[in-house]
mmCIF file of C-alpha atoms in Angstrom:
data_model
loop_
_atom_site.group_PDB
_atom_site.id
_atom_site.type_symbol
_atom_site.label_atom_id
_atom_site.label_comp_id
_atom_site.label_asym_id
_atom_site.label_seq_id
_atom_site.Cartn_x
_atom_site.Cartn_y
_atom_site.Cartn_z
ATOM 1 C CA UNK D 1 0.000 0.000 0.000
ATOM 2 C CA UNK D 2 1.775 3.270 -0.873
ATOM 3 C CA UNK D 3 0.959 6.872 0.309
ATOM 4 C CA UNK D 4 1.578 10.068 -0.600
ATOM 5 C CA UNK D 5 1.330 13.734 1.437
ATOM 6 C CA UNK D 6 1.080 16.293 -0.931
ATOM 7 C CA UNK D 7 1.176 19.779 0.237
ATOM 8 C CA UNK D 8 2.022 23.369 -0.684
ATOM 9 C CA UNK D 9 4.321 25.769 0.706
ATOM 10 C CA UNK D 10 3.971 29.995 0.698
ATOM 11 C CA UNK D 11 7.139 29.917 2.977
ATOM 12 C CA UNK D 12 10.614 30.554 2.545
ATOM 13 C CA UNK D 13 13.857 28.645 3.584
ATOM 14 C CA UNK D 14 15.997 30.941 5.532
ATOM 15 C CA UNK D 15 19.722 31.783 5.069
ATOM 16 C CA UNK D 16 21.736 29.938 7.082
ATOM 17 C CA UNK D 17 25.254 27.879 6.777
ATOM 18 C CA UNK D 18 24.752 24.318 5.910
ATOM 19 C CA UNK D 19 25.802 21.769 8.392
ATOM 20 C CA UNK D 20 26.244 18.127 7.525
ATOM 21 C CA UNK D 21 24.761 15.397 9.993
ATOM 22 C CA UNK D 22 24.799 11.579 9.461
ATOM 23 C CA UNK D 23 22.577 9.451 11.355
ATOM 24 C CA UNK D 24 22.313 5.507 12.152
ATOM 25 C CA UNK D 25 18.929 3.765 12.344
ATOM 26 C CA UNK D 26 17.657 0.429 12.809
ATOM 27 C CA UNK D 27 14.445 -1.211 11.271
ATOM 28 C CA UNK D 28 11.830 -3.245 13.499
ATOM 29 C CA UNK D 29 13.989 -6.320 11.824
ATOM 30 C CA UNK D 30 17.475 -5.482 13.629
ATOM 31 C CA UNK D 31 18.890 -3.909 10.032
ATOM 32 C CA UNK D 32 20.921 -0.725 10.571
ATOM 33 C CA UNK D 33 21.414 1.979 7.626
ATOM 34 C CA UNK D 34 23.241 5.254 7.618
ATOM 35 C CA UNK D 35 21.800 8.667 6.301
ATOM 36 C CA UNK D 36 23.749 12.077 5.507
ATOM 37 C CA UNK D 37 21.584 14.861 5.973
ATOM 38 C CA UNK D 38 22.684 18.528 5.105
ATOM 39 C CA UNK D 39 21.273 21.086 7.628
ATOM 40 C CA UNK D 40 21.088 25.263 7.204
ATOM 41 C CA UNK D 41 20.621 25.643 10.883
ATOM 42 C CA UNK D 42 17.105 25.083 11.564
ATOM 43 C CA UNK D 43 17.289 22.556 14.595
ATOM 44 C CA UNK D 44 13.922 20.119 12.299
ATOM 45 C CA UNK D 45 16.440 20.173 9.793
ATOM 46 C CA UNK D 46 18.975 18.025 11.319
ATOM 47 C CA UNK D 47 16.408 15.612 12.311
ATOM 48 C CA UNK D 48 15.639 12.261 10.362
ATOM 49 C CA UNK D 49 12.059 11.576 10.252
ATOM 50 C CA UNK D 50 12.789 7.191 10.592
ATOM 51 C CA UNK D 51 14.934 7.262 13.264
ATOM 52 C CA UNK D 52 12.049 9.355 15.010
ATOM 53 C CA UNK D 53 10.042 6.745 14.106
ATOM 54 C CA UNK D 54 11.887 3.842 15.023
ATOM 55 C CA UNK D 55 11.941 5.664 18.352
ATOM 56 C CA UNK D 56 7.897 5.003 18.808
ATOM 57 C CA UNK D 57 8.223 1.695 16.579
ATOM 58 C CA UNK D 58 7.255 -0.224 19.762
ATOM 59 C CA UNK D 59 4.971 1.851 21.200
ATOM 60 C CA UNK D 60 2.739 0.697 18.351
ATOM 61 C CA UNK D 61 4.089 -2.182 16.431
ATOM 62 C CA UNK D 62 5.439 -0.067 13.463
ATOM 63 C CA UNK D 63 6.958 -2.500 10.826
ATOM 64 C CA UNK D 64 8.543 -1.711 7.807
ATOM 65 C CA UNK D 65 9.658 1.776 8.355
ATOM 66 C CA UNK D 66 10.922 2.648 5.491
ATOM 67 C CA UNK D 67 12.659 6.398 4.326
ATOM 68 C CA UNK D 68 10.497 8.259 1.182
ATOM 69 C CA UNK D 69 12.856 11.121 1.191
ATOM 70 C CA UNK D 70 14.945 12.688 3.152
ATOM 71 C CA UNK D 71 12.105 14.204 5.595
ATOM 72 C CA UNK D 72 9.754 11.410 5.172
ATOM 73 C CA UNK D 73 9.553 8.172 6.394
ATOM 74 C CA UNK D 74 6.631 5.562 6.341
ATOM 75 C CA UNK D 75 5.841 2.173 8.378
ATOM 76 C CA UNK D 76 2.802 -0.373 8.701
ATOM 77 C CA UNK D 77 0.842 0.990 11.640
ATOM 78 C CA UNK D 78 -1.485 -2.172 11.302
ATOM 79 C CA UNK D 79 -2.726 -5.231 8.450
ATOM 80 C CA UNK D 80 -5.164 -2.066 7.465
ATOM 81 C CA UNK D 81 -3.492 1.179 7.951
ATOM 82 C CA UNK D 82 -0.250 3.352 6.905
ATOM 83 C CA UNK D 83 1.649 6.231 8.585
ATOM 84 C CA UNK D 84 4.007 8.761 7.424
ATOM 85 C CA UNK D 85 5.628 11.268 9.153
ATOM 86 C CA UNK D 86 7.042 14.381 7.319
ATOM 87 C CA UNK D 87 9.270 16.718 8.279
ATOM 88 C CA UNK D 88 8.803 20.326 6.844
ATOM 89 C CA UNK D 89 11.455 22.942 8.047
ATOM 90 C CA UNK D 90 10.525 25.230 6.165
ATOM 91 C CA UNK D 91 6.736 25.423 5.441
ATOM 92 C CA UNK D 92 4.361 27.089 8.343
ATOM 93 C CA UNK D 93 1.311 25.403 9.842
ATOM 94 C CA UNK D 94 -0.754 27.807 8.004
ATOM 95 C CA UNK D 95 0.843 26.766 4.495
ATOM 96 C CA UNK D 96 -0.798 23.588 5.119
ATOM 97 C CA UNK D 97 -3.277 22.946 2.014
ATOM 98 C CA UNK D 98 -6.279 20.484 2.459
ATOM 99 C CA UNK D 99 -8.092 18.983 -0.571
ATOM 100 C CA UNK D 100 -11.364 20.525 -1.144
ATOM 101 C CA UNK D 101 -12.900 17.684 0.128
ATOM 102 C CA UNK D 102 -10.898 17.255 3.625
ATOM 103 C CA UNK D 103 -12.635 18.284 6.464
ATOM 104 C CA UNK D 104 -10.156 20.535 8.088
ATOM 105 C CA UNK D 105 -10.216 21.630 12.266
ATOM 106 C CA UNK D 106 -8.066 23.180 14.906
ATOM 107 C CA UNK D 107 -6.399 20.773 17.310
ATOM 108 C CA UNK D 108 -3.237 20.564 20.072
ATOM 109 C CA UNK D 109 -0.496 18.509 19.949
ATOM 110 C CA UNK D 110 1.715 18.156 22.928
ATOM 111 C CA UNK D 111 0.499 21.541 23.973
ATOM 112 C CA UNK D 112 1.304 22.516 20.032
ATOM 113 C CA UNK D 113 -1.334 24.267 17.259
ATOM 114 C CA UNK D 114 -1.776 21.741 15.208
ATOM 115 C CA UNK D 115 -4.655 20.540 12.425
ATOM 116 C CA UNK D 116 -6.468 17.390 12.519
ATOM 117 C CA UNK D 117 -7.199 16.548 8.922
ATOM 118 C CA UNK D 118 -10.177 14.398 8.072
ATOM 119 C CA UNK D 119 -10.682 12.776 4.622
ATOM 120 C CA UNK D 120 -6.795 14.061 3.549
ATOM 121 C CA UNK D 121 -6.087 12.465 0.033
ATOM 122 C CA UNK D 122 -8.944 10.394 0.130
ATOM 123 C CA UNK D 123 -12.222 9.059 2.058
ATOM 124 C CA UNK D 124 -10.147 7.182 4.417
ATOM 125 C CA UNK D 125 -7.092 9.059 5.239
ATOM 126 C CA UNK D 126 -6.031 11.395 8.185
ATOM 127 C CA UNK D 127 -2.942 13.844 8.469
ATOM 128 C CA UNK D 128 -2.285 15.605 11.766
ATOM 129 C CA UNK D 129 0.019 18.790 10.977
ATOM 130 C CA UNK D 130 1.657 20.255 13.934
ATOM 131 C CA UNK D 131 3.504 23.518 14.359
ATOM 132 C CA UNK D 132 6.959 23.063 15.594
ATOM 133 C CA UNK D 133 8.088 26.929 15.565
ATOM 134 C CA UNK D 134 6.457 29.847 13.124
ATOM 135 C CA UNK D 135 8.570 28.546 10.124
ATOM 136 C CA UNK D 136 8.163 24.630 10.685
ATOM 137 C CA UNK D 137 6.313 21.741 10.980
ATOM 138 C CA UNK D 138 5.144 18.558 10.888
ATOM 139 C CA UNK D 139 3.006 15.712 9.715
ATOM 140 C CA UNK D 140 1.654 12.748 10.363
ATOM 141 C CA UNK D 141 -0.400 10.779 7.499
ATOM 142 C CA UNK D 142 -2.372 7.898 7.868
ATOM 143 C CA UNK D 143 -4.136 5.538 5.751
ATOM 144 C CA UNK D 144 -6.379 2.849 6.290
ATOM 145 C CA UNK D 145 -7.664 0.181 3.841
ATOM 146 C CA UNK D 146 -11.516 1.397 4.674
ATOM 147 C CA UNK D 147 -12.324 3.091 8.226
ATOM 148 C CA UNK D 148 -11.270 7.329 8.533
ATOM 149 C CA UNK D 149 -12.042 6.934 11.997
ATOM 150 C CA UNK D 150 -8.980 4.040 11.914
ATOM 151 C CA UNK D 151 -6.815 6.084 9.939
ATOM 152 C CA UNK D 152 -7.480 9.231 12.355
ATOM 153 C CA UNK D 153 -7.004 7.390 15.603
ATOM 154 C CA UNK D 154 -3.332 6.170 14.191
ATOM 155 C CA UNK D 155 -2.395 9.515 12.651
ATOM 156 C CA UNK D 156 -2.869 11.127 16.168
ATOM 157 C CA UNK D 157 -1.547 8.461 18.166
ATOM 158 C CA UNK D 158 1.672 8.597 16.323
ATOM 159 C CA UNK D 159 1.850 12.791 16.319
ATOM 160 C CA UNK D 160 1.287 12.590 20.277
ATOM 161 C CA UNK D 161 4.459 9.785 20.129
ATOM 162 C CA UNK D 162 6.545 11.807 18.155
ATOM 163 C CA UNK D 163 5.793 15.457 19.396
ATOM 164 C CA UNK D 164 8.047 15.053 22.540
ATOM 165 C CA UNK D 165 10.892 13.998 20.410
ATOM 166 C CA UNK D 166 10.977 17.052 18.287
ATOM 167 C CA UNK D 167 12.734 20.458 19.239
ATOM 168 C CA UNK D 168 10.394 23.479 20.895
#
């Protein structure tokens, strides 16, 4: 089952000097792979979206974590449903973009704005995006084969997991 988070961006990347990380992870299956990641100073920059979620991968069973991009990283939440977490350093919780047929309210994350996303890509998907500072954010996606209520429950389980781990 693939996914995709597609969303639009009215901010802009600020000027800073890049900085070069390189970070270790390990699957649910015991496999370890390295990642470079160039930084320009924003502290979400320097942070790789699977090793944040190999950090909740028990919390929840996550299998098959597997990196989309350098800020995205998916796993098998369940047999039915998907999660992916994005990182977006430079795009605002207000750049977030529903389709015109999500269903779109205020939430809090960790004590965080954030946007519970109803109906996201499709009938029975769920994103929770959550403000990390006034430039950044996050996301969570979720998926499930048939139930929105599934999908939701998962995408802010996962956001609530993750949340602590990211910089305030």
């Amino acid at each position: 089952m693939g996914l995709a988070l597609v969303s639009c961006s009215d901010g802009e990347a600020g000027d800073a000097s890049p900085v070069s990380t390189t970070t270790t992870t390990t699957d649910a299956g015991g496999a370890t792979s390295s990642t470079s990641k160039q930084a320009s100073g924003n502290a979400l920059e320097s942070i790789d979206p699977c090793e944040v979620l190999n950090s909740v991968a028990s919390q929840f069973n996550l299998t098959r974590i597997e990196e989309g991009d350098s800020d995205s990283c998916a796993a098998d939440y369940s047999k039915t449903v998907t999660v992916q977490f994005d990182i977006h350093a430079d795009r605002r919780l207000a750049d977030y973009r529903p389709e015109p047929t999500s269903e779109l309210s205020d939430t809090s994350v960790g004590g965080r704005k954030a946007k519970l996303v109803k109906k996201a890509l499709t009938s029975s998907s769920c994103a929770v995006a959550v403000e990390v500072s006034a430039t950044s954010r996050f996301d969570v996606f979720a998926s499930a084969n048939a139930s929105l209520d599934e999908a939701c429950d998962a995408a802010t389980k996962v956001a609530a997991a993750v949340e602590p781990k990211l910089p305030k």
